[in-house]
CSV table of C-alpha atoms in Angstrom, one decimal:
chain,number,residue,atom,x,y,z
A,434,UNK,CA,45.1,-145.1,123.3
A,435,UNK,CA,44.7,-142.8,120.3
A,436,UNK,CA,41.3,-141.5,119.4
A,437,UNK,CA,39.6,-143.4,116.5
A,438,UNK,CA,40.2,-141.9,113.1
A,439,UNK,CA,37.2,-140.0,111.7
A,440,UNK,CA,36.1,-141.3,108.3
A,441,UNK,CA,34.0,-140.4,105.3
A,442,UNK,CA,34.5,-143.8,103.7
A,443,UNK,CA,36.5,-147.0,104.0
A,444,UNK,CA,39.4,-145.6,101.9
A,445,UNK,CA,40.2,-143.1,104.7
A,446,UNK,CA,41.6,-145.9,106.8
A,447,UNK,CA,45.4,-146.5,106.6
A,448,UNK,CA,46.4,-150.0,105.7
A,449,UNK,CA,48.2,-150.3,109.0
A,450,UNK,CA,45.9,-148.3,111.2
A,451,UNK,CA,47.8,-149.4,114.3
A,452,UNK,CA,51.1,-148.1,113.0
A,453,UNK,CA,50.7,-144.6,114.5
A,454,UNK,CA,50.5,-141.2,112.9
A,455,UNK,CA,53.9,-140.8,111.2
A,456,UNK,CA,53.1,-138.2,108.6
A,457,UNK,CA,53.5,-139.7,105.1
A,458,UNK,CA,54.2,-136.4,103.4
A,459,UNK,CA,53.1,-136.5,99.8
A,460,UNK,CA,56.2,-136.4,97.5
A,461,UNK,CA,55.3,-134.0,94.8
A,462,UNK,CA,58.3,-134.7,92.6
A,463,UNK,CA,56.5,-136.9,90.0
A,464,UNK,CA,54.5,-133.8,89.0
A,465,UNK,CA,57.4,-131.5,88.6
A,466,UNK,CA,58.5,-130.4,85.2
A,467,UNK,CA,57.2,-128.9,82.0
A,468,UNK,CA,54.1,-130.5,80.5
A,469,UNK,CA,53.2,-129.8,76.8
A,470,UNK,CA,49.7,-130.4,75.3
A,471,UNK,CA,49.5,-133.4,72.9
A,472,UNK,CA,47.1,-131.2,70.8
A,473,UNK,CA,49.1,-128.6,69.0
A,474,UNK,CA,45.8,-126.9,68.0
A,475,UNK,CA,44.3,-126.8,71.5
A,476,UNK,CA,42.1,-123.9,72.4
A,477,UNK,CA,42.6,-124.6,76.1
A,478,UNK,CA,46.0,-125.0,77.8
A,479,UNK,CA,49.1,-125.3,75.7
A,480,UNK,CA,51.6,-125.8,78.5
A,481,UNK,CA,51.8,-126.3,82.2
A,482,UNK,CA,55.0,-125.9,84.3
A,483,UNK,CA,55.0,-127.4,87.7
A,484,UNK,CA,57.8,-126.5,90.1
A,485,UNK,CA,58.6,-126.7,93.8
A,486,UNK,CA,58.8,-123.4,95.9
A,487,UNK,CA,59.8,-124.1,99.5
A,488,UNK,CA,58.4,-127.6,99.4
A,489,UNK,CA,55.0,-126.4,97.9
A,490,UNK,CA,53.8,-126.9,94.4
A,491,UNK,CA,53.9,-123.8,92.1
A,492,UNK,CA,51.8,-124.3,88.9
A,493,UNK,CA,52.2,-122.0,85.9
A,494,UNK,CA,49.7,-122.5,83.1
A,495,UNK,CA,49.8,-121.1,79.6
A,496,UNK,CA,46.5,-120.6,77.6
A,497,UNK,CA,46.1,-120.9,73.9
A,498,UNK,CA,46.1,-117.4,72.5
A,499,UNK,CA,47.3,-115.6,69.4
A,500,UNK,CA,50.0,-114.6,68.5
A,501,UNK,CA,51.6,-116.1,71.6
A,502,UNK,CA,50.4,-118.2,74.5
A,503,UNK,CA,48.8,-116.3,77.4
A,504,UNK,CA,51.0,-116.7,80.6
A,505,UNK,CA,48.6,-117.2,83.5
A,506,UNK,CA,51.3,-116.7,86.1
A,507,UNK,CA,52.1,-118.9,89.0
A,508,UNK,CA,49.4,-120.3,91.4
A,509,UNK,CA,50.0,-122.4,94.5
A,510,UNK,CA,49.1,-126.0,94.1
A,511,UNK,CA,48.2,-128.9,96.4
A,512,UNK,CA,49.6,-132.3,95.8
A,513,UNK,CA,47.7,-135.6,96.3
A,514,UNK,CA,48.9,-139.2,96.7
A,515,UNK,CA,47.1,-142.3,95.5
A,516,UNK,CA,46.0,-143.2,99.1
A,517,UNK,CA,46.2,-142.1,102.7
A,518,UNK,CA,49.4,-144.0,103.1
A,519,UNK,CA,51.0,-142.0,100.4
A,520,UNK,CA,50.9,-144.9,98.0
A,521,UNK,CA,48.4,-146.2,95.5
A,522,UNK,CA,46.9,-149.7,95.7
A,523,UNK,CA,46.3,-152.2,92.9
A,524,UNK,CA,43.0,-150.5,92.0
A,525,UNK,CA,44.3,-147.0,92.7
A,526,UNK,CA,45.9,-144.5,90.5
A,527,UNK,CA,49.7,-144.1,90.7
A,528,UNK,CA,52.2,-145.4,93.2
A,529,UNK,CA,54.6,-143.8,95.7
A,530,UNK,CA,54.4,-140.0,95.6
A,531,UNK,CA,51.9,-137.5,94.2
A,532,UNK,CA,49.6,-138.6,91.5
A,533,UNK,CA,47.4,-135.4,91.3
A,534,UNK,CA,47.2,-131.7,92.0
A,535,UNK,CA,44.8,-128.9,92.2
A,536,UNK,CA,45.4,-125.2,91.7
A,537,UNK,CA,43.1,-122.2,91.4
A,538,UNK,CA,43.4,-119.1,89.3
A,539,UNK,CA,41.3,-116.0,90.0
A,540,UNK,CA,41.5,-113.6,87.1
A,541,UNK,CA,38.7,-111.3,88.2
A,542,UNK,CA,36.5,-111.9,85.2
A,543,UNK,CA,36.9,-115.7,85.5
A,544,UNK,CA,37.8,-118.2,88.2
A,545,UNK,CA,39.4,-121.4,86.9
A,546,UNK,CA,40.1,-124.5,89.0
A,547,UNK,CA,42.7,-126.9,87.6
A,548,UNK,CA,42.1,-130.5,88.7
A,549,UNK,CA,44.9,-132.7,87.3
A,550,UNK,CA,46.1,-136.2,87.6
A,551,UNK,CA,48.8,-138.5,86.3
A,552,UNK,CA,47.9,-141.5,84.2
A,553,UNK,CA,51.2,-143.3,83.9
A,554,UNK,CA,53.3,-140.5,82.4
A,555,UNK,CA,50.4,-138.6,80.9
A,556,UNK,CA,49.1,-135.6,82.7
A,557,UNK,CA,45.4,-134.9,82.4
A,558,UNK,CA,44.3,-131.4,83.3
A,559,UNK,CA,40.6,-130.6,83.8
A,560,UNK,CA,39.6,-127.0,84.0
A,561,UNK,CA,36.4,-125.8,85.7
A,562,UNK,CA,35.8,-122.2,84.8
A,563,UNK,CA,33.2,-119.7,86.2
A,564,UNK,CA,32.7,-116.3,84.7
A,565,UNK,CA,31.9,-113.3,86.9
A,566,UNK,CA,31.9,-110.5,84.4
A,567,UNK,CA,28.2,-110.5,83.4
A,568,UNK,CA,29.1,-111.5,79.9
A,569,UNK,CA,26.5,-114.3,80.0
A,570,UNK,CA,29.1,-116.9,79.1
A,571,UNK,CA,28.4,-120.3,80.6
A,572,UNK,CA,30.6,-121.8,83.3
A,573,UNK,CA,32.5,-124.5,81.4
A,574,UNK,CA,34.5,-127.7,81.6
A,575,UNK,CA,37.5,-128.5,79.5
A,576,UNK,CA,40.2,-131.1,79.4
A,577,UNK,CA,43.7,-131.3,78.0
A,578,UNK,CA,46.3,-134.0,77.9
A,579,UNK,CA,50.0,-133.4,78.3
A,580,UNK,CA,53.4,-135.1,78.0
A,581,UNK,CA,56.8,-134.3,79.3
A,582,UNK,CA,59.3,-133.7,76.6
A,583,UNK,CA,62.5,-135.7,77.2
A,584,UNK,CA,64.7,-134.0,79.8
A,585,UNK,CA,62.1,-131.6,81.1
A,586,UNK,CA,61.4,-133.4,84.3
A,587,UNK,CA,63.0,-131.6,87.2
A,588,UNK,CA,62.9,-133.8,90.2
A,589,UNK,CA,63.4,-131.8,93.4
B,1498,UNK,CA,32.1,-112.0,66.5
B,1499,UNK,CA,32.3,-110.5,69.9
B,1500,UNK,CA,35.7,-110.3,71.6
B,1501,UNK,CA,35.6,-110.7,75.3
B,1502,UNK,CA,38.2,-110.7,78.0
B,1503,UNK,CA,39.9,-114.1,77.9
B,1504,UNK,CA,42.9,-116.2,79.1
B,1505,UNK,CA,42.6,-118.8,76.3
B,1506,UNK,CA,40.8,-119.2,73.0
B,1507,UNK,CA,38.1,-121.4,74.5
B,1508,UNK,CA,36.9,-118.4,76.6
B,1509,UNK,CA,35.7,-116.7,73.4
B,1510,UNK,CA,32.2,-117.1,72.0
B,1511,UNK,CA,33.5,-117.9,68.6
B,1512,UNK,CA,30.9,-117.1,65.9
B,1513,UNK,CA,28.2,-116.3,68.4
B,1514,UNK,CA,27.3,-112.6,68.6
B,1515,UNK,CA,26.5,-112.9,72.3
B,1516,UNK,CA,25.9,-115.6,74.9
B,1517,UNK,CA,22.6,-117.4,74.6
B,1518,UNK,CA,20.0,-116.3,77.1
B,1519,UNK,CA,19.3,-118.2,80.3
B,1520,UNK,CA,21.1,-120.2,82.9
B,1521,UNK,CA,22.9,-123.6,82.6
B,1522,UNK,CA,20.3,-126.4,82.4
B,1523,UNK,CA,21.3,-129.0,85.0
B,1524,UNK,CA,18.7,-131.5,83.8
B,1525,UNK,CA,21.2,-133.7,81.9
B,1526,UNK,CA,23.0,-134.4,85.3
B,1527,UNK,CA,20.0,-135.0,87.5
B,1528,UNK,CA,19.3,-138.3,89.1
B,1529,UNK,CA,20.9,-141.0,91.2
B,1530,UNK,CA,24.3,-142.2,90.1
B,1531,UNK,CA,25.7,-145.5,91.3
B,1532,UNK,CA,29.4,-146.5,91.4
B,1533,UNK,CA,30.2,-149.1,88.6
B,1534,UNK,CA,32.5,-150.8,91.1
B,1535,UNK,CA,30.1,-152.4,93.6
B,1536,UNK,CA,33.1,-153.2,95.9
B,1537,UNK,CA,34.4,-149.6,95.9
B,1538,UNK,CA,35.9,-148.3,99.2
B,1539,UNK,CA,35.3,-144.7,98.1
B,1540,UNK,CA,32.0,-143.1,96.9
B,1541,UNK,CA,29.1,-145.5,96.4
B,1542,UNK,CA,26.3,-143.2,95.3
B,1543,UNK,CA,25.7,-139.6,94.2
B,1544,UNK,CA,22.3,-137.9,94.1
B,1545,UNK,CA,22.1,-134.8,91.9
B,1546,UNK,CA,19.0,-132.7,92.3
B,1547,UNK,CA,17.5,-129.3,91.5
B,1548,UNK,CA,16.0,-127.7,94.7
B,1549,UNK,CA,13.9,-124.8,93.5
B,1550,UNK,CA,16.7,-123.6,91.2
B,1551,UNK,CA,19.6,-124.6,93.4
B,1552,UNK,CA,21.7,-127.4,92.1
B,1553,UNK,CA,22.8,-129.8,94.9
B,1554,UNK,CA,24.8,-133.0,95.3
B,1555,UNK,CA,24.3,-135.6,98.0
B,1556,UNK,CA,27.1,-138.1,98.2
B,1557,UNK,CA,27.4,-141.4,100.1
B,1558,UNK,CA,30.8,-143.0,101.1
B,1559,UNK,CA,31.5,-146.7,101.4
B,1560,UNK,CA,31.1,-147.6,105.0
B,1561,UNK,CA,30.0,-150.7,107.0
B,1562,UNK,CA,27.4,-151.7,107.8
B,1563,UNK,CA,25.7,-148.8,105.8
B,1564,UNK,CA,27.0,-146.1,103.5
B,1565,UNK,CA,28.2,-142.9,105.2
B,1566,UNK,CA,25.7,-140.1,104.4
B,1567,UNK,CA,27.7,-137.0,103.5
B,1568,UNK,CA,24.7,-134.8,103.4
B,1569,UNK,CA,23.6,-132.4,100.7
B,1570,UNK,CA,25.9,-129.6,99.4
B,1571,UNK,CA,25.5,-126.9,96.8
B,1572,UNK,CA,27.2,-127.8,93.5
B,1573,UNK,CA,28.4,-125.7,90.5
B,1574,UNK,CA,27.3,-126.9,87.1
B,1575,UNK,CA,29.4,-126.5,84.0
B,1576,UNK,CA,28.6,-126.7,80.3
B,1577,UNK,CA,30.9,-128.1,77.6
B,1578,UNK,CA,31.6,-124.6,76.1
B,1579,UNK,CA,30.9,-121.0,77.0
B,1580,UNK,CA,28.1,-120.9,74.4
B,1581,UNK,CA,26.3,-124.0,75.6
B,1582,UNK,CA,23.6,-124.3,78.2
B,1583,UNK,CA,23.6,-128.0,78.8
B,1584,UNK,CA,25.3,-129.1,82.0
B,1585,UNK,CA,27.9,-131.9,81.6
B,1586,UNK,CA,30.1,-131.4,84.7
B,1587,UNK,CA,29.9,-130.2,88.3
B,1588,UNK,CA,32.1,-129.4,91.2
B,1589,UNK,CA,31.3,-129.3,95.0
B,1590,UNK,CA,33.2,-129.1,98.3
B,1591,UNK,CA,32.5,-131.1,101.4
B,1592,UNK,CA,34.2,-129.8,104.6
B,1593,UNK,CA,33.9,-132.6,107.1
B,1594,UNK,CA,35.9,-130.7,109.7
B,1595,UNK,CA,38.6,-133.4,109.9
B,1596,UNK,CA,39.0,-133.4,106.1
B,1597,UNK,CA,38.0,-131.4,103.1
B,1598,UNK,CA,37.0,-133.1,99.9
B,1599,UNK,CA,36.6,-131.5,96.5
B,1600,UNK,CA,34.4,-133.3,94.0
B,1601,UNK,CA,35.1,-132.6,90.4
B,1602,UNK,CA,33.0,-134.6,87.9
B,1603,UNK,CA,32.1,-134.7,84.3
B,1604,UNK,CA,29.7,-136.8,82.2
B,1605,UNK,CA,30.8,-138.7,79.0
B,1606,UNK,CA,28.8,-141.2,77.0
B,1607,UNK,CA,26.3,-141.6,79.8
B,1608,UNK,CA,29.0,-142.3,82.4
B,1609,UNK,CA,29.8,-139.9,85.2
B,1610,UNK,CA,33.5,-139.7,86.0
B,1611,UNK,CA,34.2,-138.5,89.5
B,1612,UNK,CA,37.5,-137.3,90.8
B,1613,UNK,CA,37.9,-136.5,94.5
B,1614,UNK,CA,40.7,-134.5,96.0
B,1615,UNK,CA,40.9,-135.1,99.8
B,1616,UNK,CA,43.0,-133.2,102.3
B,1617,UNK,CA,43.0,-134.1,106.0
B,1618,UNK,CA,43.0,-131.4,108.6
B,1619,UNK,CA,43.1,-133.5,111.8
B,1620,UNK,CA,46.8,-134.0,112.3
B,1621,UNK,CA,46.3,-137.8,111.9
B,1622,UNK,CA,49.2,-138.0,109.5
B,1623,UNK,CA,47.1,-139.3,106.7
B,1624,UNK,CA,48.3,-138.2,103.3
B,1625,UNK,CA,46.1,-136.0,101.0
B,1626,UNK,CA,44.8,-138.4,98.4
B,1627,UNK,CA,43.1,-138.6,95.0
B,1628,UNK,CA,40.4,-141.0,93.7
B,1629,UNK,CA,38.8,-141.5,90.4
B,1630,UNK,CA,35.6,-143.5,90.0
B,1631,UNK,CA,32.9,-144.2,87.4
B,1632,UNK,CA,29.1,-144.0,87.9
B,1633,UNK,CA,26.0,-145.0,86.0
B,1634,UNK,CA,22.3,-144.1,86.5
């Protein structure tokens, strides 16, 4: 008899808890592609490119900068489903496959956590940034909304 | 205008000559926050407190017959801009051993919006999952 699952809350319980432990790997493909900010005048992120590298998420963000966007380079991301079964419920976000991701950028003078989720076919990216350069700037939160231009999705 | 190292325009102080003095004021976030969904199967309550200058979160998960007490963890406060001192968001990490949970939350219009990013480490086969919930004081 398998050991009881450890829980932090009711949602940690699979719908069919007796079904065994077949790994429901999170399908990251709904996140893959190029995402462009709805706000052409954003001072945050102008574009996010999500790709698969050896089955893992690779996130590449571009910050608003003049005269050209600042390429943040690629950071490894983690994909999340809408539930422990790999699917979302009626009250949950999304359906089969990944509905969210996180990625972390460490630039030296600032660390930025990207915490993103899909809302239908809109990608919402929240940035949590902490400065470590002694400039006195506050850690700050920002949020940008992105769409996928037609043909830019690249399902792996 | 002071030009500082940045990776996007929002990192700059704008018209401010320098950052305002002092630390981020966590007072706007403090208190007990209750899930708006009384039947939630995720997080039912958050307590945000200032412990002698240390900002902490105490979360409670939906469990039967009583909520699961996650304990208190340090939290990182965030302002709305680099030149603001009023906290309006926070992040924190709970490592339960069998699972790691990232809390990422922000306040808007008196409502606290909490995202959780949950990754199992126990080989149970459960998928990493995301939740989004709303809280009121």
